[in-house]
Coordinates of C-alpha atoms in Angstrom, one line a residue:
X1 CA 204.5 -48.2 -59.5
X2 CA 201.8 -46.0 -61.1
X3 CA 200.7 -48.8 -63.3
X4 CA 199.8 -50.3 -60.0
X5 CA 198.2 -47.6 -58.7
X6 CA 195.9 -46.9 -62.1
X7 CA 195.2 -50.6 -62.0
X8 CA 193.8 -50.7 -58.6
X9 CA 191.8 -47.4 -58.7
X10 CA 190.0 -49.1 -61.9
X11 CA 188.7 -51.8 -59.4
X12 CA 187.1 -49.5 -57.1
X13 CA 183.3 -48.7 -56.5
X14 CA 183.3 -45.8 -53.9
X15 CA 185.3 -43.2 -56.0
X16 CA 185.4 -42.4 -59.8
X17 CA 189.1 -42.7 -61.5
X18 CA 189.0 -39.8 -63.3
X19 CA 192.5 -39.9 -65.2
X20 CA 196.1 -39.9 -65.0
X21 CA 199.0 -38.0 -66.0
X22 CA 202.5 -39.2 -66.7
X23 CA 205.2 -36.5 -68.0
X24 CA 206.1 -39.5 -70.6
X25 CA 203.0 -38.8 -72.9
X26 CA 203.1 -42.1 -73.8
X27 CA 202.8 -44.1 -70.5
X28 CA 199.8 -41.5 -69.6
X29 CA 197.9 -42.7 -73.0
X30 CA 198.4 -46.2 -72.7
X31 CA 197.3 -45.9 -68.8
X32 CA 194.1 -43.8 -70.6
X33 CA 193.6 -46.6 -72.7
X34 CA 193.4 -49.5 -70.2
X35 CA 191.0 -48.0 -68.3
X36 CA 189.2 -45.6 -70.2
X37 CA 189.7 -43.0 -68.3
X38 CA 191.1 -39.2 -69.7
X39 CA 194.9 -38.6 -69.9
X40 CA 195.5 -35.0 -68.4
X41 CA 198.0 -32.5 -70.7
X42 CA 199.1 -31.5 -67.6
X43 CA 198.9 -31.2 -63.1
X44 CA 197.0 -27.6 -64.0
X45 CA 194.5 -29.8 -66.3
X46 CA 194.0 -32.7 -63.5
X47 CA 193.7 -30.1 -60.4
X48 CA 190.6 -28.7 -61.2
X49 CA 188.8 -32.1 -62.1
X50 CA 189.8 -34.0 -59.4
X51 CA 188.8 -34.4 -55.9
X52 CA 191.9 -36.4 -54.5
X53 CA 194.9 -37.7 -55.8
X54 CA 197.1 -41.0 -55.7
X55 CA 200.9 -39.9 -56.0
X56 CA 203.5 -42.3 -57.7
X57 CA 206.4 -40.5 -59.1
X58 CA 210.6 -40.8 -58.2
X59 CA 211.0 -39.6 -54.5
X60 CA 212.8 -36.7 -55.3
X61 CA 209.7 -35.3 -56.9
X62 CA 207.6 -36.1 -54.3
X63 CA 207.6 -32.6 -52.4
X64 CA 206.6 -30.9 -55.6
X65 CA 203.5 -32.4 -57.2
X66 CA 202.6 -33.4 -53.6
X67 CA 202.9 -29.7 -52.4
X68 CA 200.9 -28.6 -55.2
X69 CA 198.0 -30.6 -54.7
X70 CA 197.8 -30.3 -50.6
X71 CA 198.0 -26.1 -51.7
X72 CA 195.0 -26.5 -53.1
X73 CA 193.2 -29.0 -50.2
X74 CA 193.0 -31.8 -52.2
X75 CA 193.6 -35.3 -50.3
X76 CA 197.2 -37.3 -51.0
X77 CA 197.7 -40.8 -51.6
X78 CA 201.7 -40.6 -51.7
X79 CA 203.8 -43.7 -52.2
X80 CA 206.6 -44.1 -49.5
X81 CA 208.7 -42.5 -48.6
X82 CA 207.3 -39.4 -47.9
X83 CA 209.7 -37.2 -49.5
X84 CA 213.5 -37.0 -50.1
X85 CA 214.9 -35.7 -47.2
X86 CA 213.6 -34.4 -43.6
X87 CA 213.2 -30.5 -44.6
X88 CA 210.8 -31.3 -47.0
X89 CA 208.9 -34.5 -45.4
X90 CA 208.3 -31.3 -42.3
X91 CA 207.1 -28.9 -44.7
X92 CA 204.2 -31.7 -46.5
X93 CA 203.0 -32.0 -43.0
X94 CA 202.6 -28.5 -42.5
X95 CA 201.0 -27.9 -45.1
X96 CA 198.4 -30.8 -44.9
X97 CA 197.6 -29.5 -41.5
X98 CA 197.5 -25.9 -42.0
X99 CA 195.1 -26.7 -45.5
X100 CA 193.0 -28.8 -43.1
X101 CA 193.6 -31.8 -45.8
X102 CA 194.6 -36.1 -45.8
X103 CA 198.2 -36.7 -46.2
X104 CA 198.2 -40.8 -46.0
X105 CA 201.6 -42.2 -47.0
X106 CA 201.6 -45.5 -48.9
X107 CA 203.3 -47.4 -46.6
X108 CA 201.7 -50.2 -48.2
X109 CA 202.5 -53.3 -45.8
X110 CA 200.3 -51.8 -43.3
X111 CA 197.6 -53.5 -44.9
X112 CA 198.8 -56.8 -46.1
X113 CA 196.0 -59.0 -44.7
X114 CA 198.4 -61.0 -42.5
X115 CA 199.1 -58.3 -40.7
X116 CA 196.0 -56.9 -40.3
X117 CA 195.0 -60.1 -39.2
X118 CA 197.5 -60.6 -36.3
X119 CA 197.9 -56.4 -35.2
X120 CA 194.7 -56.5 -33.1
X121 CA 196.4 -59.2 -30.8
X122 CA 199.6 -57.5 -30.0
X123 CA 199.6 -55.4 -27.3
X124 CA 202.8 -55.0 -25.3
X125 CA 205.6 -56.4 -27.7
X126 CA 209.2 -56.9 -26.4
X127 CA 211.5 -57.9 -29.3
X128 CA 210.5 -57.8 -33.0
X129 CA 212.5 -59.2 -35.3
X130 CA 212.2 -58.8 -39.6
X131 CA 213.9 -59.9 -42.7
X132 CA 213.5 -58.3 -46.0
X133 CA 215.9 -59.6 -48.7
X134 CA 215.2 -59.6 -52.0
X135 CA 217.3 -60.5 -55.2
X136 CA 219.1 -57.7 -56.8
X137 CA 216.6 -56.2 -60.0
X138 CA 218.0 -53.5 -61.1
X139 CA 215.9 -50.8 -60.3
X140 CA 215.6 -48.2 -57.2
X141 CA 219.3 -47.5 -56.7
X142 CA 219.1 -44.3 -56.8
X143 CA 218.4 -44.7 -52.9
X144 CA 220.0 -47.5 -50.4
X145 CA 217.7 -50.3 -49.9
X146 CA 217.0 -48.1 -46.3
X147 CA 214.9 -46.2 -48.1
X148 CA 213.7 -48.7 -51.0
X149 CA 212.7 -51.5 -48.7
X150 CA 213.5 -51.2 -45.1
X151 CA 211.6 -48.6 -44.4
X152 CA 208.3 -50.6 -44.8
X153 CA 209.2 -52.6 -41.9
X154 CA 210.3 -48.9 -39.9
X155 CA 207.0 -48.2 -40.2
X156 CA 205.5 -52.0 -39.3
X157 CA 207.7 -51.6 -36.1
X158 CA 207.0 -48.6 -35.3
X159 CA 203.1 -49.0 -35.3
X160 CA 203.5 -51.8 -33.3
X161 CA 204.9 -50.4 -30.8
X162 CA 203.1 -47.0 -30.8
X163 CA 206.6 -44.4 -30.3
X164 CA 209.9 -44.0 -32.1
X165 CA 213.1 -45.6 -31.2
X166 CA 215.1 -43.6 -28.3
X167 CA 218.7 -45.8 -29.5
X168 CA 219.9 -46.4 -32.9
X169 CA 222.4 -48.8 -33.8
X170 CA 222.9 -49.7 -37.4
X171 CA 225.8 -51.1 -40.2
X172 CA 225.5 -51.9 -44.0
X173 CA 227.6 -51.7 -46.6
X174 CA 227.4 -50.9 -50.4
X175 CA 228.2 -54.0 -52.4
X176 CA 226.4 -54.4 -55.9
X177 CA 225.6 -50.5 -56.2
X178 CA 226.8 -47.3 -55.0
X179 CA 224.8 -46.9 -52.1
X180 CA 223.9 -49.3 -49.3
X181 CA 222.3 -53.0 -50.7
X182 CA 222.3 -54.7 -47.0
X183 CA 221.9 -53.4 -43.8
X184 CA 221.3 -54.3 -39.9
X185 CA 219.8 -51.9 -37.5
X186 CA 219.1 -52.6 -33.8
X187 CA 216.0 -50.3 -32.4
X188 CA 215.3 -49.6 -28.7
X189 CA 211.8 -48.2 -27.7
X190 CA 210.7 -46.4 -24.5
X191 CA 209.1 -49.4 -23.3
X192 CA 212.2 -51.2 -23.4
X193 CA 211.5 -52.9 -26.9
X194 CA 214.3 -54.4 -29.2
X195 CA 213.5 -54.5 -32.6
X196 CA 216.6 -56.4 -34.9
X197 CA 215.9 -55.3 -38.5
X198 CA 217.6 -57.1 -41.6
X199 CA 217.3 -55.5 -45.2
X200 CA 218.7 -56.8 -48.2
X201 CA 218.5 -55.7 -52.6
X202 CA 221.1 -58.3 -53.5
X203 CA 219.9 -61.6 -51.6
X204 CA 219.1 -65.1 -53.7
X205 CA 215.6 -65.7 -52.5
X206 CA 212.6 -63.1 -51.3
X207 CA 211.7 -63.0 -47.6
X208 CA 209.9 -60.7 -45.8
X209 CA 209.1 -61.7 -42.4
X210 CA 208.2 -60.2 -39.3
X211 CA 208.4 -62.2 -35.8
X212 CA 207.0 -60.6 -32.8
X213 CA 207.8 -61.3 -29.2
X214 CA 205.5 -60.6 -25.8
X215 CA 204.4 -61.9 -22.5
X216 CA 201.8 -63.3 -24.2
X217 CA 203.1 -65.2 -26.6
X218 CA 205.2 -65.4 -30.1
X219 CA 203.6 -64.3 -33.6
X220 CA 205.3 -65.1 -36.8
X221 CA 204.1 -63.3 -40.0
X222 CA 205.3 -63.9 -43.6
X223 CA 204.2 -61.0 -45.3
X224 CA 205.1 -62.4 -48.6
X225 CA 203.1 -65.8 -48.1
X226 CA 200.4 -63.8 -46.3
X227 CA 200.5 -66.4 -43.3
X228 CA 200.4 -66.2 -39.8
X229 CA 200.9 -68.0 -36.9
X230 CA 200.9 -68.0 -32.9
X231 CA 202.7 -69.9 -30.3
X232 CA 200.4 -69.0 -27.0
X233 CA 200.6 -70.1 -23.7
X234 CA 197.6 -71.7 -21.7
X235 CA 196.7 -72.7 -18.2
X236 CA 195.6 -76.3 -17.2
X237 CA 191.6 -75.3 -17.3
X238 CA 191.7 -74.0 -20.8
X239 CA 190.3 -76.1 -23.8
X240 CA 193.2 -74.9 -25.9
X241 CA 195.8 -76.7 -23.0
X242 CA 194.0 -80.2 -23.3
X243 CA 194.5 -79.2 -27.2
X244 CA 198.1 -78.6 -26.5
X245 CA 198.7 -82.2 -24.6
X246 CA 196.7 -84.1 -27.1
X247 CA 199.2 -82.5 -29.5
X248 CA 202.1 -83.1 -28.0
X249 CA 203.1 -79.4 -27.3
X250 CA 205.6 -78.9 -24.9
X251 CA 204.6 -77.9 -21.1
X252 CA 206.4 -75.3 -18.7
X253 CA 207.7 -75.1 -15.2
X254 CA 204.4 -73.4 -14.0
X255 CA 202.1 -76.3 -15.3
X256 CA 200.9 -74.4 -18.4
X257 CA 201.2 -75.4 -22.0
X258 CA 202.1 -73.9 -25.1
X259 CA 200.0 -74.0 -27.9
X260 CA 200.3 -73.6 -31.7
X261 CA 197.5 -71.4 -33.8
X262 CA 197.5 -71.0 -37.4
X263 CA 195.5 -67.9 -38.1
X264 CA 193.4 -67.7 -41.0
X265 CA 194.3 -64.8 -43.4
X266 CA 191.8 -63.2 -45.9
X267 CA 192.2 -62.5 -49.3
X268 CA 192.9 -59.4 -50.7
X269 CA 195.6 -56.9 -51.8
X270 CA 197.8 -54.4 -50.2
X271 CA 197.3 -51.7 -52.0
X272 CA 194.0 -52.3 -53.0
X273 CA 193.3 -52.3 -49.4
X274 CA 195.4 -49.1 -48.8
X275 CA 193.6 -46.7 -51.5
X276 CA 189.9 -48.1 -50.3
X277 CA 191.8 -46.8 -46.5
X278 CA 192.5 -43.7 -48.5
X279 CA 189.2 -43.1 -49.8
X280 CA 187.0 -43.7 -46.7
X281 CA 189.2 -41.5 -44.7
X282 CA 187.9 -38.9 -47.5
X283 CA 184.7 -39.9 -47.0
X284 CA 185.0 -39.1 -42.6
X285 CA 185.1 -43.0 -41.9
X286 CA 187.8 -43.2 -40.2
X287 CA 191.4 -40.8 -39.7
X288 CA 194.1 -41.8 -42.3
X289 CA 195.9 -45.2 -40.9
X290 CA 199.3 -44.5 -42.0
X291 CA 199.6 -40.2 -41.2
X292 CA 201.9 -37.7 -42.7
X293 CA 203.4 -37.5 -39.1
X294 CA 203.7 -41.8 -39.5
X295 CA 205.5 -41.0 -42.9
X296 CA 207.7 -38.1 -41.2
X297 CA 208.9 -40.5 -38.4
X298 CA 209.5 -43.2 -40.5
X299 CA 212.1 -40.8 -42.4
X300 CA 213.4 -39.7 -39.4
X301 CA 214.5 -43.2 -38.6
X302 CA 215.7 -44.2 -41.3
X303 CA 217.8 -41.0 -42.0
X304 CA 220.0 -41.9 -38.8
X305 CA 220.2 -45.2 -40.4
X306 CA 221.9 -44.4 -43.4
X307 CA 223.7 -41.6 -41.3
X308 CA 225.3 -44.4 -39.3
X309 CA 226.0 -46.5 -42.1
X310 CA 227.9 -43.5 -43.0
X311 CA 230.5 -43.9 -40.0
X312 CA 230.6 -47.6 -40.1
X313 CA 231.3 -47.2 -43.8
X314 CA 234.3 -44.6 -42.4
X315 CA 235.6 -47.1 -40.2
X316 CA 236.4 -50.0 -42.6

């Protein structure tokens, strides 16, 4: 993931990327190489000639190189998820607010441009569904795909709907690895919000998609595709209802119509977008978009997840 990160940094123009370091020597020079930037000997070296940092290293070291940094106030980018376990996600947040410093957690679908495109619109959502498979690759199973995947729509959810689930109920099972590869978890939310979320490491093809629910309407987002679209409903004097009829589009009890909208989607890339987030909320623009407190939460969840995977697992 650090390739990706280095990569990225290189394109921007409102921050200088100053170097990297990598305790293989030789992934740090070849990063130095490709974008002419300095390979630090060491986090000592790269402390005192940086001014923020983008963290991508194995979760279990997360804690410590993030720790070290926000000790001495310098702004984290960390990749997801925040840390290893609960103790230690509690203790980056305190220090990030007792230092007075940015904590942003690289929950990085928070700024795919479809759903960028489509969060603005909803307001009061009822039931959310997603699906993240993906074919089995090998790599990240030191964790359950809770943590390795789902946890990217946790978060997605979870910003929707502005609180934390109050009911958990969730089942997977280990089937390629030894930890969980597919998993189902049903959410409940304060405002009475069901969210049904599907995560798979061992599926055939990719999906990751998002539907979302409300008086409103319905909003379908492919995350992977980056497309978006909106079945709305409209009364008999709007223009989008003589739309609907000339269309075809079905009609409802109460005289209204139901109309289809393809939303145009930008360009751009997710992380691209997240470390430009990063750097303006250095720079005062605006708070960090995806919080320590975001990441924390998000960990939370997804703890109880693969706690009641645990009994399920028990039971069969």
């Amino acid at each position: 993931m650090g390739r990706f990160h280095a990569a990225r940094l290189s394109e921007v123009r409102n921050a200088e990327f100053a170097g990297c370091f990598d305790i293989d020597k030789g992934k740090a020079a070849t990063c130095a190489r490709e974008h002419k930037v300095r390979a630090f000997d060491s986090l000592d070296d790269m402390i005192e000639l940086v001014d923020a940092v983008s963290i991508a290293v194995p979760t279990s070291a997360h804690y410590e190189v993030a720790s070290i940094f926000l000790g001495r106030r310098k702004p984290v980018l960390l990749e997801k998820p925040i840390a290893a376990n609960l103790e230690m996600a509690a203790n980056l947040v305190a220090l990030a607010d007792s230092n007075q410093t940015i904590l942003q957690i690289g929950h990085s679908e928070r700024f795919n441009p479809a759903f960028l495109a489509v969060e603005k619109g909803i307001s009061d959502p009822k039931f959310i569904e997603t699906h993240r498979l993906a074919p089995f690759k090998g790599r990240g199973i030191d964790v359950s795909v809770i943590f390795d995947l789902m946890v990217h729509d946790l978060d997605l959810i979870m910003a929707l709907t502005g609180s934390i689930p109050t009911r958990i109920e969730a089942a997977g099972v280990a089937v390629i690895t030894e930890t969980i590869d597919i998993v189902n978890a049903r959410l409940e939310f304060p405002n009475g919000c069901v969210a049904n979320v599907t995560a798979s490491r061992i599926s055939v093809k990719e999906m990751r998609k998002l539907r979302v629910f409300q008086k409103s309407g319905y909003t379908s987002i492919d995350l992977a595709a980056r497309e978006a679209e909106q079945y709305l409903t409209a009364s008999q004097d709007s223009e989008d209802f003589h739309q609907a009829l000339l269309f075809g589009r079905m009609g409802l009890p109460d005289g209204r119509a139901i109309v289809k909208r393809k939303i145009e989607i930008p360009s751009g890339d997710n992380l691209k977008f997240e470390i430009l987030s990063f750097i303006e909320a250095i720079q005062g623009i605006h708070p960090p978009v995806v919080t320590g407190c975001d990441g924390y939460n998000v960990l939370k969840v997804a703890t109880e997840i693969d706690r009641l995977c645990d009994e399920y697992l028990m039971k069969i």
